[in-house]
GROMACS .gro file of C-alpha atoms in nm:
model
  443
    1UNK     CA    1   3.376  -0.744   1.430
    2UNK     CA    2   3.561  -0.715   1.057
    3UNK     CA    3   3.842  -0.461   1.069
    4UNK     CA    4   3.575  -0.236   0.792
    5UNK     CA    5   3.328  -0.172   1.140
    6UNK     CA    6   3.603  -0.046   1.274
    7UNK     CA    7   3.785   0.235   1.119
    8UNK     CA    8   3.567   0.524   0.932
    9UNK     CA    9   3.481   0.523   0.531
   10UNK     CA   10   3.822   0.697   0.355
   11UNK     CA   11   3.980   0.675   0.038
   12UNK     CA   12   4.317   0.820   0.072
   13UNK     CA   13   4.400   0.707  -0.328
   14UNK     CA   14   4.108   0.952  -0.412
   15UNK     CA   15   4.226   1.239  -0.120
   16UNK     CA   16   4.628   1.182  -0.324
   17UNK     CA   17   4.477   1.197  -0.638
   18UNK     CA   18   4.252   1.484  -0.590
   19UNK     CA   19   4.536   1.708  -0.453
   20UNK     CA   20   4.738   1.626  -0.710
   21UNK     CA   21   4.537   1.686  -1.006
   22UNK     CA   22   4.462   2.016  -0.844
   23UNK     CA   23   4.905   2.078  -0.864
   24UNK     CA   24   4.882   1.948  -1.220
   25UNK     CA   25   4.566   2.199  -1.330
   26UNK     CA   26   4.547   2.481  -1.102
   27UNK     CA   27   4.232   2.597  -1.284
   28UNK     CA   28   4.021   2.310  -1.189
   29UNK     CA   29   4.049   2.423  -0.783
   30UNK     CA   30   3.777   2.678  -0.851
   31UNK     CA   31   3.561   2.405  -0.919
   32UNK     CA   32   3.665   2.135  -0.649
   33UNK     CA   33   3.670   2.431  -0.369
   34UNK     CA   34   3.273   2.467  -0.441
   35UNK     CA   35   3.244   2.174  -0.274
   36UNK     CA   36   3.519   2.013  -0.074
   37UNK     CA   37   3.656   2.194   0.233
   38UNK     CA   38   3.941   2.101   0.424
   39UNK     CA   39   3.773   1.867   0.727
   40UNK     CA   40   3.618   1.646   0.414
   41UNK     CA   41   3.973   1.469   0.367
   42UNK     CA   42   4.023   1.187   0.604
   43UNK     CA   43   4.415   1.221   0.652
   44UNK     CA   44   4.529   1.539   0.849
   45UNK     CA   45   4.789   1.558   0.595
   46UNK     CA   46   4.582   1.591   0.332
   47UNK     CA   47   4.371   1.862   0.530
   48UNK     CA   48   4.626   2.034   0.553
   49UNK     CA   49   4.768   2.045   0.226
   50UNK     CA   50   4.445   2.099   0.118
   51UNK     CA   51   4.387   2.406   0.331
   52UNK     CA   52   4.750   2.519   0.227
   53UNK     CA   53   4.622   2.535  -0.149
   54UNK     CA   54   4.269   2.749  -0.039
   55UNK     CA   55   4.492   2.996   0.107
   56UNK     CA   56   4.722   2.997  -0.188
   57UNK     CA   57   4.407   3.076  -0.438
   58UNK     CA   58   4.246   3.287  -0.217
   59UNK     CA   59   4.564   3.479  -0.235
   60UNK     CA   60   4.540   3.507  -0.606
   61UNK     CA   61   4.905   3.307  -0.598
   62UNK     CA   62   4.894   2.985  -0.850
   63UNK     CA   63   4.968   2.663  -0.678
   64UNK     CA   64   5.225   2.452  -0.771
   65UNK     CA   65   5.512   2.217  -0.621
   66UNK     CA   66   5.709   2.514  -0.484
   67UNK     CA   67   5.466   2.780  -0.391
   68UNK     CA   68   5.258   2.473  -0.166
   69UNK     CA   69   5.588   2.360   0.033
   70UNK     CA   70   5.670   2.768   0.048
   71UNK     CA   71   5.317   2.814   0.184
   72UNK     CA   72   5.379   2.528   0.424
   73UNK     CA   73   5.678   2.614   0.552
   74UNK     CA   74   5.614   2.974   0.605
   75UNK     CA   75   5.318   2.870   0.804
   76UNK     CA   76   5.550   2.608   1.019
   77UNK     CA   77   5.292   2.318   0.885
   78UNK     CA   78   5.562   2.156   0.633
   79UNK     CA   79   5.596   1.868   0.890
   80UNK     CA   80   5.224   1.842   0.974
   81UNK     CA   81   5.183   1.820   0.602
   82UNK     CA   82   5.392   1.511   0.556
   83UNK     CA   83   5.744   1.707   0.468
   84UNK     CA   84   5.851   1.738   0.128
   85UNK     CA   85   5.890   1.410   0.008
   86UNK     CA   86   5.482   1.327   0.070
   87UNK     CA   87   5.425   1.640  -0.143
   88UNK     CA   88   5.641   1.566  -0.431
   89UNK     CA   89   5.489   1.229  -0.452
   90UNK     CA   90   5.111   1.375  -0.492
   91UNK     CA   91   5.188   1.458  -0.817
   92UNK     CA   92   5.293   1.096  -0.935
   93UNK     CA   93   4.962   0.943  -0.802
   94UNK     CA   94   4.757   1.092  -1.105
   95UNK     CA   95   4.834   1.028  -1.451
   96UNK     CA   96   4.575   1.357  -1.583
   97UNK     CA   97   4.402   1.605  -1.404
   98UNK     CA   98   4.105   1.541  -1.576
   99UNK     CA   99   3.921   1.319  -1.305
  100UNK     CA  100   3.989   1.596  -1.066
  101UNK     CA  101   3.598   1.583  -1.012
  102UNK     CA  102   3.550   1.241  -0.996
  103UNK     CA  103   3.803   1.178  -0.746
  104UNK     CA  104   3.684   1.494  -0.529
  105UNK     CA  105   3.375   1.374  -0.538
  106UNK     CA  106   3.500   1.019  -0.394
  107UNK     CA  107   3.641   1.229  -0.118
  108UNK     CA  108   3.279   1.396  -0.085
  109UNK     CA  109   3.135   1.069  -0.060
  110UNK     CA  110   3.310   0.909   0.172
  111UNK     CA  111   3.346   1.198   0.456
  112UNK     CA  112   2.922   1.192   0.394
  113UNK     CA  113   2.914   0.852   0.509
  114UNK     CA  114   3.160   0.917   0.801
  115UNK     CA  115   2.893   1.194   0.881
  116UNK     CA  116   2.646   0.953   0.885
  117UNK     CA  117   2.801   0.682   1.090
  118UNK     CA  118   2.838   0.999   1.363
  119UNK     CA  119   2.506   1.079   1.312
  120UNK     CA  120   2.350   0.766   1.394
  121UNK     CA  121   2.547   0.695   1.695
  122UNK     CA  122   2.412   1.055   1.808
  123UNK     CA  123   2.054   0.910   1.726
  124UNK     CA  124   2.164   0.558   1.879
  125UNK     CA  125   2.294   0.773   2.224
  126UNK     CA  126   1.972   1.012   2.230
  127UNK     CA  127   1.729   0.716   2.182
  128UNK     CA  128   1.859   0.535   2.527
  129UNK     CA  129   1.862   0.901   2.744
  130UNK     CA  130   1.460   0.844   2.816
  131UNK     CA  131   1.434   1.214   2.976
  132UNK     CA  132   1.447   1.318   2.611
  133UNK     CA  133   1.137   1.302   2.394
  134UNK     CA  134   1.112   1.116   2.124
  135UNK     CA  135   0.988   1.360   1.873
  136UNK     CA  136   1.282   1.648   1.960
  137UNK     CA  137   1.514   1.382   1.832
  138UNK     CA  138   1.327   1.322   1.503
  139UNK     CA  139   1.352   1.687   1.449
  140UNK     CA  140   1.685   1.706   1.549
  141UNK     CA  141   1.776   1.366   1.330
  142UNK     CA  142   1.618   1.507   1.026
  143UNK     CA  143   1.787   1.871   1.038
  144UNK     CA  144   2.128   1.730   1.101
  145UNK     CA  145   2.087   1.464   0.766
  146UNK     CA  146   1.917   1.758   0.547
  147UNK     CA  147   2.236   1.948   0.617
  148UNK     CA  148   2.427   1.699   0.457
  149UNK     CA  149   2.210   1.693   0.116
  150UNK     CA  150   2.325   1.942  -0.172
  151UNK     CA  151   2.055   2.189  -0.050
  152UNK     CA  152   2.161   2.295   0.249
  153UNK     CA  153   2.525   2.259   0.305
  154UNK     CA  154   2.664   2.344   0.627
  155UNK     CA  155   2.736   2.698   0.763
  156UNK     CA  156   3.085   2.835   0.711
  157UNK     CA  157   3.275   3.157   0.711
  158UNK     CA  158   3.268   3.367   0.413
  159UNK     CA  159   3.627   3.613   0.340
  160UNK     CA  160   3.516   3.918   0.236
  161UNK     CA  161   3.668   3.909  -0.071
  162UNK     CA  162   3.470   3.600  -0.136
  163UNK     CA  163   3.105   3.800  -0.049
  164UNK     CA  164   3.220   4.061  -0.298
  165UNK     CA  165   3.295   3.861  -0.575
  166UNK     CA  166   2.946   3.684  -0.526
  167UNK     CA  167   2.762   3.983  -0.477
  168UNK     CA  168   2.921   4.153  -0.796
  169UNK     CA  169   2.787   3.805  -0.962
  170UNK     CA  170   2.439   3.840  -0.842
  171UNK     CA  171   2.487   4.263  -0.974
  172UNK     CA  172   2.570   4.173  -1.291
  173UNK     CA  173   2.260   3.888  -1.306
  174UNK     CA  174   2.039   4.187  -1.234
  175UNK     CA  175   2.186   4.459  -1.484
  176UNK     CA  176   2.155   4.201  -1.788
  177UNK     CA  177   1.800   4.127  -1.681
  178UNK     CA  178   1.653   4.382  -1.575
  179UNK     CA  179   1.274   4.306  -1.618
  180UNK     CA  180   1.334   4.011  -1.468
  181UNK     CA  181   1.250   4.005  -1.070
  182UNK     CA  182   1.505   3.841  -0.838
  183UNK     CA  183   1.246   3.678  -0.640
  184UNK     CA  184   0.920   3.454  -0.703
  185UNK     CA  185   0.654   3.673  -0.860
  186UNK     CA  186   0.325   3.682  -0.676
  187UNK     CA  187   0.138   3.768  -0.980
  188UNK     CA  188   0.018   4.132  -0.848
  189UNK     CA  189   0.197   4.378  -1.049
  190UNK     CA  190   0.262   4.678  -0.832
  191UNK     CA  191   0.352   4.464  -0.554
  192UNK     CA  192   0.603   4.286  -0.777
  193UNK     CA  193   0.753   4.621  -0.847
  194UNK     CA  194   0.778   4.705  -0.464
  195UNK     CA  195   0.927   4.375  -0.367
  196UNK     CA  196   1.077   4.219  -0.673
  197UNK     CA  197   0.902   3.901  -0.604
  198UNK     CA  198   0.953   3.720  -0.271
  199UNK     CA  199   1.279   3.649  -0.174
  200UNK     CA  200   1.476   3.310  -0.067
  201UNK     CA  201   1.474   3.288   0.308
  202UNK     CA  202   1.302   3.528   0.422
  203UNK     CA  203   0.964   3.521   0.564
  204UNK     CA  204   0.675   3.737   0.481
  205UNK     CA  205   0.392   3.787   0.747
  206UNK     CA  206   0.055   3.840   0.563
  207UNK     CA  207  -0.196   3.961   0.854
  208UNK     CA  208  -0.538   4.116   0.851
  209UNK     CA  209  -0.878   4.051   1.072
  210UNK     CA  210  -1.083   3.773   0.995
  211UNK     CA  211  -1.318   3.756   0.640
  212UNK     CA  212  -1.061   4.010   0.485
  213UNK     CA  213  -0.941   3.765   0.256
  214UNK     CA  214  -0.576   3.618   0.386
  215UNK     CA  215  -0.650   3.270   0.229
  216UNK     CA  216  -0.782   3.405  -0.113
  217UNK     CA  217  -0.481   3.610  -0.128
  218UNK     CA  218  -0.221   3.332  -0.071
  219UNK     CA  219  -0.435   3.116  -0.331
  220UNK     CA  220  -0.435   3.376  -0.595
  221UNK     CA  221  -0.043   3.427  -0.529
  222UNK     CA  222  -0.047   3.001  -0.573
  223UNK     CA  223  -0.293   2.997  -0.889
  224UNK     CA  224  -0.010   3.258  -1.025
  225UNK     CA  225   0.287   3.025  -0.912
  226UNK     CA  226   0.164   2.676  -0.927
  227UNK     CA  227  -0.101   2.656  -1.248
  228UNK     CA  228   0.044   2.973  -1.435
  229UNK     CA  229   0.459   2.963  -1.387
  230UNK     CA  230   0.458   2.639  -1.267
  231UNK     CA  231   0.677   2.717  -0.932
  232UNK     CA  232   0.677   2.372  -0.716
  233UNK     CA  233   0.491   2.555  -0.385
  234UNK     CA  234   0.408   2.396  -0.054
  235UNK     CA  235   0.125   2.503   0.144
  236UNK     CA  236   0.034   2.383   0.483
  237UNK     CA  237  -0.393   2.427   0.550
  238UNK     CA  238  -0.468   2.453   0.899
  239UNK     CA  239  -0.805   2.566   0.850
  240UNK     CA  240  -0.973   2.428   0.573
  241UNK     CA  241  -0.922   2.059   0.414
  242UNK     CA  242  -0.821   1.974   0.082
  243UNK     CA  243  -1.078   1.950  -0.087
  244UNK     CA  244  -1.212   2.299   0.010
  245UNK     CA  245  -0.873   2.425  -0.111
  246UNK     CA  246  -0.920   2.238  -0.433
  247UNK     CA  247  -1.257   2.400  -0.473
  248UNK     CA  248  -1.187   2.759  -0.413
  249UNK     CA  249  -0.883   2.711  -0.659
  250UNK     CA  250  -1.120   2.568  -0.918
  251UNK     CA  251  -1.332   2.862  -0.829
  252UNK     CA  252  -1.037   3.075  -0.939
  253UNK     CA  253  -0.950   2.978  -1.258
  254UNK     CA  254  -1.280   2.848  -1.408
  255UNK     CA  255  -1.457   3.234  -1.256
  256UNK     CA  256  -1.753   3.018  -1.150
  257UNK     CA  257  -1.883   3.124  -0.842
  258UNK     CA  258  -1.778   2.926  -0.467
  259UNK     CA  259  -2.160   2.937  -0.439
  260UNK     CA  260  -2.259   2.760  -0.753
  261UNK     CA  261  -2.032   2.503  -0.637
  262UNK     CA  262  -2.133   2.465  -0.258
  263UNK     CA  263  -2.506   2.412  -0.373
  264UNK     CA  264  -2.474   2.225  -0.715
  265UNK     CA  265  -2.678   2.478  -0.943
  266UNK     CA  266  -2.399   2.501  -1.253
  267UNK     CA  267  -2.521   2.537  -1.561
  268UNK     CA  268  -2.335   2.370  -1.896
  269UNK     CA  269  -2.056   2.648  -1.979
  270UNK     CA  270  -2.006   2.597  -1.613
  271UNK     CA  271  -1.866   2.289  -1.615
  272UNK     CA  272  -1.704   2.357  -1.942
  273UNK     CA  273  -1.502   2.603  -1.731
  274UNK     CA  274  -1.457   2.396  -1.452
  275UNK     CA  275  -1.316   2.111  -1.641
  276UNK     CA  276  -1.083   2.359  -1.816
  277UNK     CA  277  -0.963   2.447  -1.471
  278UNK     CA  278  -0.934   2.144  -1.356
  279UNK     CA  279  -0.669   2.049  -1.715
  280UNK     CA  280  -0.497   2.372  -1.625
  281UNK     CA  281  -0.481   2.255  -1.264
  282UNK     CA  282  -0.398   1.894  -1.239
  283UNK     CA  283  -0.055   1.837  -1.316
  284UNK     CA  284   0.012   2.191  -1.084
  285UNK     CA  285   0.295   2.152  -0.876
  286UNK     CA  286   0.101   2.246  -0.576
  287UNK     CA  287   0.135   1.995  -0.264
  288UNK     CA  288  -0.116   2.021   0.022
  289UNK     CA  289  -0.069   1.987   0.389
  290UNK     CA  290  -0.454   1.968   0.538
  291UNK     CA  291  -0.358   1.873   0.928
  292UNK     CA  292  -0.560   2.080   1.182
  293UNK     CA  293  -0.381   2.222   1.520
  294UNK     CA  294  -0.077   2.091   1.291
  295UNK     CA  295   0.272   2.051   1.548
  296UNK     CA  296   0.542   2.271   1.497
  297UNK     CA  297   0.775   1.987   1.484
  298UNK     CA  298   0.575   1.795   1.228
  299UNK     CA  299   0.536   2.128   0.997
  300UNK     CA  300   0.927   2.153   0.984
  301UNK     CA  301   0.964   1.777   0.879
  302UNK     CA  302   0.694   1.777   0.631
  303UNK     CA  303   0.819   2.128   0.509
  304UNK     CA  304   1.178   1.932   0.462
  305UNK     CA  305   1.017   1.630   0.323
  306UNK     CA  306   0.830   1.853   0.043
  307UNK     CA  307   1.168   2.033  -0.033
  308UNK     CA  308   1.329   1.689  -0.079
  309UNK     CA  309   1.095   1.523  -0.231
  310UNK     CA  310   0.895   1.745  -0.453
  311UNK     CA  311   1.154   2.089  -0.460
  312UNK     CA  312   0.938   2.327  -0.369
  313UNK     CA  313   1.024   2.660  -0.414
  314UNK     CA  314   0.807   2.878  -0.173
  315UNK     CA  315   0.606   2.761   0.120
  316UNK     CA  316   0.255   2.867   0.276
  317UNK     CA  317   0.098   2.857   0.614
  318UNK     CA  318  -0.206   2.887   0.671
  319UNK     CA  319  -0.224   3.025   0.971
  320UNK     CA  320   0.031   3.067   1.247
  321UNK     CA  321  -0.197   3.100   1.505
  322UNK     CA  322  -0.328   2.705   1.489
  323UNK     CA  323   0.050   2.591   1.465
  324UNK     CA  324   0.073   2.402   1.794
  325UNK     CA  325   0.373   2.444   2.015
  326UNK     CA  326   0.582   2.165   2.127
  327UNK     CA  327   0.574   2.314   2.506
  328UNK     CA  328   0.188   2.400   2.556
  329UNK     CA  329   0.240   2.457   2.912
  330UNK     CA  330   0.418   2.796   2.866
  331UNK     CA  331   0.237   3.176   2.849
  332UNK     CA  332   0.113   3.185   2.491
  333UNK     CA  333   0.328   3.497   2.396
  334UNK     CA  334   0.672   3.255   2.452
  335UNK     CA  335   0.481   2.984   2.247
  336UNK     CA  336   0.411   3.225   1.927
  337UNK     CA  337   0.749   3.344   1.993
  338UNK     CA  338   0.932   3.031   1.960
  339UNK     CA  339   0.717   2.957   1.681
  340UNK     CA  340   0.803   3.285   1.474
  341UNK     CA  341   1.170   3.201   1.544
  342UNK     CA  342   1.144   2.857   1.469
  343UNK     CA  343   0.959   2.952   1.088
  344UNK     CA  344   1.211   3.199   1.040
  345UNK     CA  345   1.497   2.974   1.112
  346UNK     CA  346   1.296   2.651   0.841
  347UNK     CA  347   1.330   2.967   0.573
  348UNK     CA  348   1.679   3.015   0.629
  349UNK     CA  349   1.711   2.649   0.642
  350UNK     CA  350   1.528   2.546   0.340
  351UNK     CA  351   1.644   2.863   0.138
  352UNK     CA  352   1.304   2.945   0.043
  353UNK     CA  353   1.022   3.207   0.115
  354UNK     CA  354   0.801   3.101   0.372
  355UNK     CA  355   0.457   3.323   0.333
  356UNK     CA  356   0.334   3.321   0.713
  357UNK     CA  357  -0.065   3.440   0.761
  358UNK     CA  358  -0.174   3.554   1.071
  359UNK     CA  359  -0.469   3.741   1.212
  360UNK     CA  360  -0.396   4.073   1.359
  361UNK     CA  361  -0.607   4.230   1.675
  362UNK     CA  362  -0.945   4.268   1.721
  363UNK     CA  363  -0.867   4.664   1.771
  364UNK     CA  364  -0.759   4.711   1.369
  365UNK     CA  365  -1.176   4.615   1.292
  366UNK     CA  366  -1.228   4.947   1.083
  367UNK     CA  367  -0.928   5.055   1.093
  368UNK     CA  368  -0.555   5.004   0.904
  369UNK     CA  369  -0.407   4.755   1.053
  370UNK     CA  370  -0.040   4.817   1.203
  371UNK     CA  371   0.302   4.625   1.315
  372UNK     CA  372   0.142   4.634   1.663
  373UNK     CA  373  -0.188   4.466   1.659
  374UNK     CA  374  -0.028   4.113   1.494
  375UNK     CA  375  -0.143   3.852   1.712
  376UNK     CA  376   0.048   3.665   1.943
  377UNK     CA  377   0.418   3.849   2.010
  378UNK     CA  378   0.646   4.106   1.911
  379UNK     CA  379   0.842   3.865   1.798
  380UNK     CA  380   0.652   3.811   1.530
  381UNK     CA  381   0.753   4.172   1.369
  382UNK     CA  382   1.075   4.127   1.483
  383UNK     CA  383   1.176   3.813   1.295
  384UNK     CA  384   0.974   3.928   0.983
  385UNK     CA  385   1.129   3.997   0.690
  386UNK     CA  386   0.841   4.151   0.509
  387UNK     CA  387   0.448   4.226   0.674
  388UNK     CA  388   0.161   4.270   0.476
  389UNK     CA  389  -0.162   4.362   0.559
  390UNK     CA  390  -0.456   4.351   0.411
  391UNK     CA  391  -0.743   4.614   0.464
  392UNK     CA  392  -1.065   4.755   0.346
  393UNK     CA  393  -1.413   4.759   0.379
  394UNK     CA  394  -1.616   4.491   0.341
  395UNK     CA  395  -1.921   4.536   0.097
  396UNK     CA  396  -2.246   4.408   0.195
  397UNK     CA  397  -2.445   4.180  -0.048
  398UNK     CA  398  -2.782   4.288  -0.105
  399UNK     CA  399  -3.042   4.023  -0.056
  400UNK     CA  400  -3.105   3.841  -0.349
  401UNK     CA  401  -2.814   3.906  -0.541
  402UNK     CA  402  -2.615   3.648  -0.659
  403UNK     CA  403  -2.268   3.809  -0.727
  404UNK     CA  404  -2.091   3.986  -0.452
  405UNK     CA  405  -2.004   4.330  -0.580
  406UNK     CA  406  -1.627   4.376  -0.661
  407UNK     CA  407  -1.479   4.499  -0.351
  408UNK     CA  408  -1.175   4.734  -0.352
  409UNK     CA  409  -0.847   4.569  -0.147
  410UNK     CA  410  -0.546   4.801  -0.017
  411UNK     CA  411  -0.250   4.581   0.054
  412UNK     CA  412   0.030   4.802   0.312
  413UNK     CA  413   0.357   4.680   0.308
  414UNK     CA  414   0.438   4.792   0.625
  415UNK     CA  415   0.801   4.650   0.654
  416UNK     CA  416   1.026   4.550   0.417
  417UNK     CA  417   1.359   4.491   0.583
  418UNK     CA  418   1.541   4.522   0.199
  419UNK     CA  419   1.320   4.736  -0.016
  420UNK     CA  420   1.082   5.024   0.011
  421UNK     CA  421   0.732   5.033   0.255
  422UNK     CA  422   0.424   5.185   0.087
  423UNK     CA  423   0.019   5.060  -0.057
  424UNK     CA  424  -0.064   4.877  -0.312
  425UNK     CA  425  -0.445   4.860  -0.454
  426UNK     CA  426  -0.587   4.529  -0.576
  427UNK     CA  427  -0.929   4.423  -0.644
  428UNK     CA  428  -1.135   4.126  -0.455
  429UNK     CA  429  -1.369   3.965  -0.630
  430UNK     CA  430  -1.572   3.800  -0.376
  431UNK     CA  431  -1.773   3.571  -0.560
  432UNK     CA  432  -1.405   3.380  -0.689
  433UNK     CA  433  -1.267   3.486  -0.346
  434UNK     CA  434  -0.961   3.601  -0.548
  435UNK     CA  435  -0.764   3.897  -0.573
  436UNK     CA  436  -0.691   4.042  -0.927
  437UNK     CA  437  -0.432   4.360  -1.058
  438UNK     CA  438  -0.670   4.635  -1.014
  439UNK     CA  439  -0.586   4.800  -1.343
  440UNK     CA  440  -0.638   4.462  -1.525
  441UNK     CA  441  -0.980   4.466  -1.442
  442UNK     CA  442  -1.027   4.814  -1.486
  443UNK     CA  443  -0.911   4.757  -1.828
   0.00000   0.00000   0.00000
């Protein structure tokens, strides 16, 4: 075995010359600190010189020569740190402090690869135990490399002084745009205004009984996103295939009727519209899952997959209640339970929204639906961010006729863990299957 199989990727050249550049410019540490924490640098020296200099800035105290070996030796870590003479030679390894990024990122690069040697030996030792299954250590595999990609660093302790400083940041954002919504517009006005768009990692519940329109609604919020803003979104179809999707979005934005379309009677200006749609539509950053009784496990990969691969910026399920659970033998209410955690947890995860439908009891028929008929478990409300319903009364289509009537839609926002609760009225024009701003088409 060479002597490179042997001892872990480092570059202690790039660990000297990153601390030093940081002694010679002082400014550039803001930068390198976005990035680079202390167990990144291979020698314990340089961690803890390292860690000396984040406690220096965080103190507002400028780094140099003498503050670092006061800061070391006030701490008793002078010694750990390599005494004075190491420090005084950091300095000397960089001619400019100019590369301070390129050599940080060296460091970067090569603690990533010592992450990755661990991570396969993990996979290597979890392979060979044969009383695990195979699939939990996919899942397991692929959430421990995603943490080690730029979108999804890994968890660490925020100072308080730190979380102000950000949060003033994001304050000020808001105050210089203030039409501007901090989340991802769904398209519907008033429930814009309530929400400000849907936030990064939360998820929103959208529930309602069956034939009230939960898929129409999540495809108009997409035709908005996708086709009109051109927002990379995800959307997982546990119900219908593909192609129906891709119908009842053509449906949409050409306003031909799902019926013309199911039976083949279109007339010309019909398929001028629908091949309008369909230029509108094609290059749509809109990726489609289409997997029936779909496994928890294999949602969460694909969801990462689509995030890596395609950057998606909100994700869609369609619905929870066909997600299958990776232990079937338990009571169904610890199944939907683990499953609402485990969604929760991917929106956290992926930093995204993750727009969850779900069908709520058969007692809400008639009546509004509430935070206590949602299918499955309590835990379901509970790890919510945000619950919609939908209600209202469905019209009846006289015999004959070939439009549905425009049917009246009353969207209740019935928790909102960071904003207000209250109604919101949108039209549904059956025919489409979409949902419009009701004082759009009023106008």
């Amino acid at each position: 075995m060479d002597l490179k199989d042997k001892i872990p990727p480092h570059n202690l050249e790039a660990e000297q010359a990153t601390l030093g550049a940081m002694l010679l410019d002082w400014n550039s540490v803001s930068d390198v600190i976005s990035y680079l924490r202390p167990d990144r640098f291979y020698s314990q020296q340089n961690q803890v010189i390292f860690e000396a200099l984040l406690t220096l800035y965080n103190r507002g105290v400028r780094g140099d020569m003498l503050t670092l070996i006061d800061e070391l030796t006030k701490s008793g870590k002078l010694n750990a740190a390599g005494g004075v003479s190491y420090i005084s030679s950091l300095a000397d390894t960089v001619p400019t402090s100019s590369n301070v990024d390129y050599y940080a990122k060296i460091v970067l690069d090569q603690s990533t690869r010592r992450d990755l040697i661990k991570i396969a030996s993990e996979i290597k030792a979890d392979s060979f135990t044969e009383t695990k299954d195979s699939r939990k250590i996919l899942e397991e595999a692929e959430q421990k490399i995603f943490r080690l990609t730029d979108m999804n660093e890994s968890a660490q302790v925020y100072e308080m002084r730190e979380v102000v400083n950000r949060s003033i940041t994001v304050i000020d954002m808001h105050y210089k745009n203030k039409d501007a919504y901090t989340g991802i517009p769904t398209g519907f006005n008033d429930l814009d205004s309530m929400t400000s768009g849907f936030q990064n990692s939360e998820m929103i519940i959208v529930g309602a009984r069956p034939s009230m329109g939960k898929t129409a609604l999540a495809l108009s919020m997409m035709q908005h996103m996708a086709i009109e803003k051109r927002i990379p979104c995800g959307f997982f179809s546990l119900e219908m295939s593909a192609e129906q999707i891709g119908q009842r979005i053509l449906s949409q934005v050409a306003r031909v009727p799902g019926s013309k379309l199911r039976s083949g009677m279109l007339k010309m200006e019909d398929f001028k519209k629908l091949q309008d749609a369909a230029g509108s539509s094609y290059e749509a950053p809109l990726y489609i899952v289409d997997t029936p009784n779909m496994k928890l496990l294999d949602l969460r990969a694909m969801a990462r997959r689509m995030k890596v691969n395609h950057g998606i910026k909100i994700l869609f399920i369609d619905y929870i209640g066909l997600i299958t659970s990776e232990n079937e033998d338990a009571p169904v209410y610890e199944q939907q339970s683990a499953i609402s955690k485990s969604l929760k947890s991917l929106a956290r995860e992926l930093e995204i929204p993750v727009v969850v439908l779900c069908q709520v009891a058969r007692d809400a028929e008639g009546n509004e639906p509430n935070l206590a008929q949602l299918r499955g478990s309590g835990s379901i409300e509970q790890d919510a961010d945000m619950v919609i319903f939908i209600h209202g009364e469905k019209a009846k289509q006289k015999e004959g006729e070939e439009y549905n009537p425009v049917q009246e839609r009353k969207l209740i926002v019935a928790k909102q863990r960071n904003g207000p609760i209250g109604d919101v009225r949108l039209l549904f024009i059956a025919s489409y299957t979409k949902f419009e701003n009701k004082a759009r088409e009023d106008q």
